[in-house]
mmCIF file of C-alpha atoms in Angstrom:
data_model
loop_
_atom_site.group_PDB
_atom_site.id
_atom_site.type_symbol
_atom_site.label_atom_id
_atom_site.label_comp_id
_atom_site.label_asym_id
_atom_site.label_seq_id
_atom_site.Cartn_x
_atom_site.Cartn_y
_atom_site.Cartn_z
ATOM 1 C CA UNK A 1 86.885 112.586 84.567
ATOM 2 C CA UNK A 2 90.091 112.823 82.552
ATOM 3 C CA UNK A 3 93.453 111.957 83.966
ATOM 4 C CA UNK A 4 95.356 115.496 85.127
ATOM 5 C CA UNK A 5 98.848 116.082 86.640
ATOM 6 C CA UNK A 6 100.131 119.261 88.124
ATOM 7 C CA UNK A 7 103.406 120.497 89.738
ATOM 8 C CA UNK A 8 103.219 121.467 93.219
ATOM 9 C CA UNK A 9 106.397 124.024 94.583
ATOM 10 C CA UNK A 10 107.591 124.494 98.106
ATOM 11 C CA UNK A 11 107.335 127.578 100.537
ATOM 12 C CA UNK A 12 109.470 129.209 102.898
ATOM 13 C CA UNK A 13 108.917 131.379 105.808
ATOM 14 C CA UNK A 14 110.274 135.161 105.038
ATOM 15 C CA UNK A 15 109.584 135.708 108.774
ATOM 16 C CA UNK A 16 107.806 134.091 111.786
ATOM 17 C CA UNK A 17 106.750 135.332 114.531
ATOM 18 C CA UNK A 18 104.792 134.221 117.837
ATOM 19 C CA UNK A 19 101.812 136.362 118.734
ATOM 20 C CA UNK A 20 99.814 134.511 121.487
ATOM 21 C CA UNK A 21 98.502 131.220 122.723
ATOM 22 C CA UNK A 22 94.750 129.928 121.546
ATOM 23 C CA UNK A 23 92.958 126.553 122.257
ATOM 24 C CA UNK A 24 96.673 124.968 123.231
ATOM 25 C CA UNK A 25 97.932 126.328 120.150
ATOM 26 C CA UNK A 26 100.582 129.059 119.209
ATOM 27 C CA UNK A 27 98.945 131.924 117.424
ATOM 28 C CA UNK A 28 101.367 132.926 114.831
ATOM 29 C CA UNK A 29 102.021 136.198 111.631
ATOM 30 C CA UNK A 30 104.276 135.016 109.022
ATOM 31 C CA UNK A 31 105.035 135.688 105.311
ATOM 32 C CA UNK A 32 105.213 132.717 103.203
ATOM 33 C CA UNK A 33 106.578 132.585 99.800
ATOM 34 C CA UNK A 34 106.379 130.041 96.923
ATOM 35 C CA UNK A 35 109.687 129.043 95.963
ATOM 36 C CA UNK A 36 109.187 128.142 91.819
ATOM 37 C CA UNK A 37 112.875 127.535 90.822
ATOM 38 C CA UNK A 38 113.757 124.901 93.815
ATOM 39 C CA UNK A 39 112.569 120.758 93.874
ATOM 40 C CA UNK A 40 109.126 120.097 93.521
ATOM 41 C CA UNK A 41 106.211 117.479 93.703
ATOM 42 C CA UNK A 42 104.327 115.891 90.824
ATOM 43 C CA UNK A 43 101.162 114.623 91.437
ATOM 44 C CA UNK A 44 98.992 112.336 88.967
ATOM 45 C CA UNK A 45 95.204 111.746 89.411
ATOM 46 C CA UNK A 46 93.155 109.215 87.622
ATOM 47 C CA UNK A 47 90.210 107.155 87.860
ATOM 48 C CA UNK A 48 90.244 103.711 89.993
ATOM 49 C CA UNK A 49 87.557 101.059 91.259
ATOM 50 C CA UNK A 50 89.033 102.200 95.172
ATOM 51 C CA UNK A 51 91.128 105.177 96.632
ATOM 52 C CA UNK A 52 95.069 104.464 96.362
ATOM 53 C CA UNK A 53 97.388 106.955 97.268
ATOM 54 C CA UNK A 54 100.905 105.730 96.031
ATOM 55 C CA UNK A 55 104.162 107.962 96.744
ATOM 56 C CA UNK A 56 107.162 107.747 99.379
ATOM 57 C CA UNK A 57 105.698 108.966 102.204
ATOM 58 C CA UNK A 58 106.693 108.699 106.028
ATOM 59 C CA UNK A 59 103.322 107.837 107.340
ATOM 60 C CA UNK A 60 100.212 105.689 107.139
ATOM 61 C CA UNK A 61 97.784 106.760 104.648
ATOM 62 C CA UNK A 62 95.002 107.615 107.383
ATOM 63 C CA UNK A 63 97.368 110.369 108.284
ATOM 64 C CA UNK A 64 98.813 111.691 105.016
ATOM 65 C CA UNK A 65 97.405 115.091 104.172
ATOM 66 C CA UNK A 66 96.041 114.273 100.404
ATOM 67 C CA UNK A 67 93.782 111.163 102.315
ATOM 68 C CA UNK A 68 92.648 113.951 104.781
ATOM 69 C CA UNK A 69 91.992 116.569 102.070
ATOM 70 C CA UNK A 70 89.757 114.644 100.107
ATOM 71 C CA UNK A 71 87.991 113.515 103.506
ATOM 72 C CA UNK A 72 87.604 117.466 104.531
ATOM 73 C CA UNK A 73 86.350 117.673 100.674
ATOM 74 C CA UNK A 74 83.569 114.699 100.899
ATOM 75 C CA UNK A 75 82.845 116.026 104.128
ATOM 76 C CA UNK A 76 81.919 119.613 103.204
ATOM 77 C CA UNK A 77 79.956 118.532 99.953
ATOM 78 C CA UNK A 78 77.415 115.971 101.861
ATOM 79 C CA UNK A 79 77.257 119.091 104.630
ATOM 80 C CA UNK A 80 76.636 121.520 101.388
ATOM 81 C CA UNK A 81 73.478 119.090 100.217
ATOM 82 C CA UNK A 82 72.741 118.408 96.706
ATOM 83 C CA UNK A 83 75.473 116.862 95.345
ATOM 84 C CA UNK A 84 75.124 114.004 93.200
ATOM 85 C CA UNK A 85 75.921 110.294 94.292
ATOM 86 C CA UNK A 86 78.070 109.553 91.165
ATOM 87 C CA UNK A 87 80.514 112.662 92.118
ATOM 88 C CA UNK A 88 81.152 111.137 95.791
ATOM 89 C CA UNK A 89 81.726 107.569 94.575
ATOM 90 C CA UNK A 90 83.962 109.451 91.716
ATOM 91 C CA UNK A 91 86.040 110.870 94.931
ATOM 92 C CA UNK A 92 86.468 107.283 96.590
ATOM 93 C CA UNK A 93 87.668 106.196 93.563
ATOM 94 C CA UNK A 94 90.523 107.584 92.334
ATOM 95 C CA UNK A 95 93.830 107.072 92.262
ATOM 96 C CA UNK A 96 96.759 109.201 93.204
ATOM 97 C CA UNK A 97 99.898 109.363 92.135
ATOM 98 C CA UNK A 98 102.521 111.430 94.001
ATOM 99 C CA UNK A 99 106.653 111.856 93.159
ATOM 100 C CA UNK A 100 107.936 112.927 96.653
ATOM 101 C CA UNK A 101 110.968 115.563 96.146
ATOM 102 C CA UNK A 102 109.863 118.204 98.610
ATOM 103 C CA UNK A 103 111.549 116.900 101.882
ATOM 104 C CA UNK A 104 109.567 116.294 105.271
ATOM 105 C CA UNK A 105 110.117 117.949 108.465
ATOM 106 C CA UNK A 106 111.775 120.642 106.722
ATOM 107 C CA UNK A 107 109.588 123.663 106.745
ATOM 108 C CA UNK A 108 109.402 123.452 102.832
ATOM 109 C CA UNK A 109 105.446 123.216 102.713
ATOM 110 C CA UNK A 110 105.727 119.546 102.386
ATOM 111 C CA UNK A 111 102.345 117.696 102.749
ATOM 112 C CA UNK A 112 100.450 120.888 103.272
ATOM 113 C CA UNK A 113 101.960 121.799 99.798
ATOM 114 C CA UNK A 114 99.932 118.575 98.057
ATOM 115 C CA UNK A 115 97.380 119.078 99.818
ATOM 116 C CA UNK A 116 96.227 122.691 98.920
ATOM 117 C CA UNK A 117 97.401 122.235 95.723
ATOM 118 C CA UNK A 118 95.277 118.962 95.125
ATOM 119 C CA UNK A 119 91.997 120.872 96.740
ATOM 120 C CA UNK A 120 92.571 123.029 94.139
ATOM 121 C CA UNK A 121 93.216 121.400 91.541
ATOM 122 C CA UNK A 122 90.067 118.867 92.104
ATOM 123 C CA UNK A 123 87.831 122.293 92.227
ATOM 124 C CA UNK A 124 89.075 122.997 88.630
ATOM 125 C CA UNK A 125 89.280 119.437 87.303
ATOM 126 C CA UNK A 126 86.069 118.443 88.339
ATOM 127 C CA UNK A 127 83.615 121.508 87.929
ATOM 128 C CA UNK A 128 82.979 121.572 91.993
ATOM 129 C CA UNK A 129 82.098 125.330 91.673
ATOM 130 C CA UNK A 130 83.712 125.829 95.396
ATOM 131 C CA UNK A 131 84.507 129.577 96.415
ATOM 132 C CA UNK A 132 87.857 129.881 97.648
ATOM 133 C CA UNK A 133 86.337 130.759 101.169
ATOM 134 C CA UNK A 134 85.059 127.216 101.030
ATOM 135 C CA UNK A 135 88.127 125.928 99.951
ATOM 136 C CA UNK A 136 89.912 127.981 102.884
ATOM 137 C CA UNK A 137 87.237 126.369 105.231
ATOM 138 C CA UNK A 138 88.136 122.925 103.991
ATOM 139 C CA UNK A 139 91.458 123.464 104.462
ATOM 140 C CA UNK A 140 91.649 124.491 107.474
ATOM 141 C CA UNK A 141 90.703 121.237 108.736
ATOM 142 C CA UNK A 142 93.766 119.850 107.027
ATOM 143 C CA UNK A 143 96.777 121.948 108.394
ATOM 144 C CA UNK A 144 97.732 125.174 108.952
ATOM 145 C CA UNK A 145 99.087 126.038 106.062
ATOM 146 C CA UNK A 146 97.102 124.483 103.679
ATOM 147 C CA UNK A 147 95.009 127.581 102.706
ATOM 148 C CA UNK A 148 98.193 129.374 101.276
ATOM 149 C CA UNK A 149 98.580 127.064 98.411
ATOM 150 C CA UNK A 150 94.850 126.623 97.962
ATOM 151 C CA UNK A 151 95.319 130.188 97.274
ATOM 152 C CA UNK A 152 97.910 130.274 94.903
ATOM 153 C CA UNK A 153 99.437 133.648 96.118
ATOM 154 C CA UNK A 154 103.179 133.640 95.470
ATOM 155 C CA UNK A 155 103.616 135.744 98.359
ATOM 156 C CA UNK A 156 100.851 135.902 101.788
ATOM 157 C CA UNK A 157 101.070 137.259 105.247
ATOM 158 C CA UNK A 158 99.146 134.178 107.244
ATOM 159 C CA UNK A 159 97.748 134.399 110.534
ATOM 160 C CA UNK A 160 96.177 132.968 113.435
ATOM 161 C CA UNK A 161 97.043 129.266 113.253
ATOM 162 C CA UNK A 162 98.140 129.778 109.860
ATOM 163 C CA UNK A 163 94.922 129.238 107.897
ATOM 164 C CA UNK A 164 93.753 133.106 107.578
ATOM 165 C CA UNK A 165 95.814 134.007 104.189
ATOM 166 C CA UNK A 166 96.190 137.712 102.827
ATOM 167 C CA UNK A 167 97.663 138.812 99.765
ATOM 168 C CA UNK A 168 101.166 140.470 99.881
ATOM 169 C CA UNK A 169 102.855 142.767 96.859
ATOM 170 C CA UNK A 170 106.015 141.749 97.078
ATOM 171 C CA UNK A 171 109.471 142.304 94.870
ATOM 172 C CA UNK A 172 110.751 139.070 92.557
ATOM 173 C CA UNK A 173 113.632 137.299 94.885
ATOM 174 C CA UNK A 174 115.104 133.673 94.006
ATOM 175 C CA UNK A 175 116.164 131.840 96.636
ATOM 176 C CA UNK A 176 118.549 128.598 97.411
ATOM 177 C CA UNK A 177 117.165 125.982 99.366
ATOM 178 C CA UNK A 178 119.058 123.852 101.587
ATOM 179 C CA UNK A 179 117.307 120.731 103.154
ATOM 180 C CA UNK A 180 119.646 118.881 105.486
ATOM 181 C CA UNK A 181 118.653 115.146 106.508
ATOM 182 C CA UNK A 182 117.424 116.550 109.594
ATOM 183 C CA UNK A 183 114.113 115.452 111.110
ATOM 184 C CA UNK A 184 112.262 118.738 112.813
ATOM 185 C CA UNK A 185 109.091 117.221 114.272
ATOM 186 C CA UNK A 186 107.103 120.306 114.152
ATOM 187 C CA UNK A 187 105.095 119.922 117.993
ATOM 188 C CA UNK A 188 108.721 119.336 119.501
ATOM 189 C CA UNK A 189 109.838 122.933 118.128
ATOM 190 C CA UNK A 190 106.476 124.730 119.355
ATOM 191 C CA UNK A 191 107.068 122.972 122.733
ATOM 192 C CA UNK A 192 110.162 124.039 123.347
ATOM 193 C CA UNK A 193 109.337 127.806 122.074
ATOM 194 C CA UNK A 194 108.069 128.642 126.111
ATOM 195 C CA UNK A 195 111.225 127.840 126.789
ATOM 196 C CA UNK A 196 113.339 130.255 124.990
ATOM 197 C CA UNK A 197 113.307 134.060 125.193
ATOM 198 C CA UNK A 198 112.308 135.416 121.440
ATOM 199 C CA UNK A 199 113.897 138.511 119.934
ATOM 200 C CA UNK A 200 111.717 141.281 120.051
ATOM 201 C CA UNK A 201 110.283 143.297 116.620
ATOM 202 C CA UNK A 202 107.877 145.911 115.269
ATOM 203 C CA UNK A 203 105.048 143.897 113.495
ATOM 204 C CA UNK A 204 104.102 146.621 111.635
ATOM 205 C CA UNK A 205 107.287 147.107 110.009
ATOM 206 C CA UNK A 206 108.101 143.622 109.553
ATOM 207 C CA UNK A 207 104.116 143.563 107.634
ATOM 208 C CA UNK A 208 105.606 145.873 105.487
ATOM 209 C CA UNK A 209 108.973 145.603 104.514
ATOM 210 C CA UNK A 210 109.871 143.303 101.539
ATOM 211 C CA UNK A 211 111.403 140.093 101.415
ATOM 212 C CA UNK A 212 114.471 141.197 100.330
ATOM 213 C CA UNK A 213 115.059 144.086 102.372
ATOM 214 C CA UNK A 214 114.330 141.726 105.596
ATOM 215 C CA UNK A 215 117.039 139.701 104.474
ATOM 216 C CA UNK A 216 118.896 142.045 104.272
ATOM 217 C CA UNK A 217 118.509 143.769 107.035
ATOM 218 C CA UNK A 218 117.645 141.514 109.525
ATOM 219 C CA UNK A 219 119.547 137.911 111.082
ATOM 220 C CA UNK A 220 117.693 134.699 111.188
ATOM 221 C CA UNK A 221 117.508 134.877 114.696
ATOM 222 C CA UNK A 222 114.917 138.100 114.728
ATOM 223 C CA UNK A 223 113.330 137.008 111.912
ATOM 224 C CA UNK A 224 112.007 133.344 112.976
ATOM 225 C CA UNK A 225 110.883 133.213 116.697
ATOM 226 C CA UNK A 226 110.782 129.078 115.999
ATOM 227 C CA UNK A 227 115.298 128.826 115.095
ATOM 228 C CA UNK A 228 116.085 129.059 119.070
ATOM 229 C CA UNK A 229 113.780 126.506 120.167
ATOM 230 C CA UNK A 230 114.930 123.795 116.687
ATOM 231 C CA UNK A 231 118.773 124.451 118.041
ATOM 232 C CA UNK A 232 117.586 123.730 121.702
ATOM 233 C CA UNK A 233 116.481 119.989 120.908
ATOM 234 C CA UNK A 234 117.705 119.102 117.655
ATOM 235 C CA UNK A 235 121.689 118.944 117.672
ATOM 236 C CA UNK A 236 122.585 118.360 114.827
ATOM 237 C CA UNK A 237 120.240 121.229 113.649
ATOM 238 C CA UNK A 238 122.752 122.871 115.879
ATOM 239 C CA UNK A 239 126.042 122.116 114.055
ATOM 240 C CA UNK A 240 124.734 123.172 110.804
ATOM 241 C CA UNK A 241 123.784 126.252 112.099
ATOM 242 C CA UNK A 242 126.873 127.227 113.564
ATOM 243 C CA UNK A 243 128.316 126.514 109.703
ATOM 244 C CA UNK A 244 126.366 128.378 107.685
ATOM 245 C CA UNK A 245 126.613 131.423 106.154
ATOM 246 C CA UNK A 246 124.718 134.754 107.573
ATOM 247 C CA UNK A 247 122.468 134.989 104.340
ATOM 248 C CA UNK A 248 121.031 131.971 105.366
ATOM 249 C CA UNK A 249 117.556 131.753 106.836
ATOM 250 C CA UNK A 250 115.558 129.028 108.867
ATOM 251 C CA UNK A 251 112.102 128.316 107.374
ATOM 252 C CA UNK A 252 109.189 126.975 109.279
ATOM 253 C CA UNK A 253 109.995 124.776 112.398
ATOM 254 C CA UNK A 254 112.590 123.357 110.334
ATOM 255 C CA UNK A 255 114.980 122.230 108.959
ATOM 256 C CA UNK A 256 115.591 123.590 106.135
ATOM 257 C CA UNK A 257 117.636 126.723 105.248
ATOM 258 C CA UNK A 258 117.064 129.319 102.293
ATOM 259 C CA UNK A 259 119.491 132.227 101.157
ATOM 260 C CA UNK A 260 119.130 134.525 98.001
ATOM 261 C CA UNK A 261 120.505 133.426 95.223
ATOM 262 C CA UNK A 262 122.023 136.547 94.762
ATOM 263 C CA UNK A 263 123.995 136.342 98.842
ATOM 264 C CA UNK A 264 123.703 139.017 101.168
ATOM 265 C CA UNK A 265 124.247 142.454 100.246
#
C-alpha cells in the first residue's frame, strides 16, 4: 500500500427535526450539507509495524471514531469470508495521521466527518471492492452520521437515527461558520429535548424547499428542534445566542452557528 492523504470538510444541519422515539433513541429527518470553503481535517495514512492513531483529539483512542471505523471495517470483512490474511494484518498496521481543525461538540461533522471519509477512502486506496450499502452498513455501527460522508453527497436528507442517507438536488449556497469554545455534549441536548415544546412544521415542505429559501424564510428556532433544549443547559450557548444575528443558524446539537455568506435577504 502507498501512503495517501485526503481532505475531509465539515457539515451543517439545514434543518432538524424530531420525528419519534426508537430503541431509547430520538428518530430524527434532517438535511445535511458539506460545507467546502470553511476549516477542514487532513488525514495521512501509511504503513506501520502496529496501529497508531496520532492527532489532538479529546478522547482515548478506544473511543475515537477512526479506531472504531477500522474495527466496524475488520469486522465486516472476516463476517464477509474470504479475505486474505495479509489485508487484515495490513489494517492493524497502519498508521494514521490526523490535523484536527474541525472543532468537537460543535455540530460540524467532527469525528463522524473522519470517519466516513476514511471508510471511504480505505475502499478506494486499497481495492476492498465494498458497495456503498456495505459501507452504509459499516457505518452505521460507527455514528449516526457517518454514512453521509461515506457517501460523498454534498447535500442528503438523513433519517432514522441518521444513518439512512438520500440524495438531495439542491442550489450552490456558501456559508460562514462560527464555532464558539462551547462544549455541546450531544446526549445532554437529546435529553433535555422531552423537556421543551418544539415548533411545529410541514415535513413535506421542509423535504422540499431549498437551503436557501429555508433560510430565508424560516428562524433557527423552527428550523432545528435540538436549539431550545442546547440554550436550556448550556449558558453560555445562551448568551451567544441572544447576540447573534437572525441569519444565523444552529447546526447539529451544537454549538456551532452558520449564516450565508451572502446575510439574510
Amino acid at each position: 500500500m502507498n501512503p495517501f492523504s485526503f481532505e475531509v470538510c465539515p457539515k451543517v444541519n439545514i434543518f432538524l427535526k424530531i420525528v419519534g422515539y426508537e430503541q431509547g433513541y430520538h428518530l430524527l429527518v434532517s438535511r445535511l450539507i458539506l460545507v467546502k470553503n470553511s476549516f477542514k481535517d487532513y488525514i495521512h495514512v501509511k504503513r506501520a509495524r502496529v496501529l497508531s492513531i496520532k492527532g489532538n483529539f479529546d478522547c482515548a483512542m478506544l473511543n475515537n471514531t477512526i479506531f472504531k471505523a477500522l474495527q466496524a471495517l475488520k469486522f465486516h470483512l472476516e463476517c464477509k469470508g474470504g479475505v486474505q490474511a495479509a489485508l487484515l494484518q495490513l489494517l492493524g498496521g497502519l498508521e494514521i495521521e490526523v490535523e484536527k481543525n474541525i472543532p468537537a461538540q460543535a455540530g460540524f461533522g467532527g469525528g463522524s466527518a473522519d470517519a466516513g471519509v476514511f471508510l471511504r477512502e480505505l475502499n478506494t486506496h486499497l481495492n476492498l471492492g465494498l458497495s456503498l450499502e456495505e459501507l452504509y452498513k459499516i457505518g452505521s455501527r460507527v455514528g449516526s452520521d457517518v454514512n453521509f460522508f461515506i457517501s460523498g453527497l454534498a447535500s442528503a436528507h438523513v433519517s432514522h437515527f441518521g444513518e439512512v442517507v438520500k440524495p438531495f438536488e439542491d442550489t450552490p449556497l456558501e456559508l460562514e461558520l462560527l464555532a464558539p469554545q462551547i462544549a455541546c455534549e450531544t446526549q445532554a441536548v437529546y435529553r433535555a429535548f422531552s423537556q421543551t415544546q418544539p415548533i411545529s412544521f410541514d415535513l413535506d415542505t421542509l423535504k422540499h424547499t431549498h437551503s436557501k429559501t429555508l433560510l430565508q424564510t424560516h428562524s433557527r428556532f423552527a428550523l432545528n428542534d435540538l436549539l431550545q433544549p442546547a440554550l436550556k443547559i448550556i449558558h453560555p450557548l445562551r448568551e451567544l445566542e441572544e447576540r447573534l444575528a437572525p441569519h444565523w443558524f444552529f447546526s447539529g446539537s451544537g454549538s456551532g452557528f452558520f449564516a450565508p455568506k451572502e446575510g439574510r435577504a
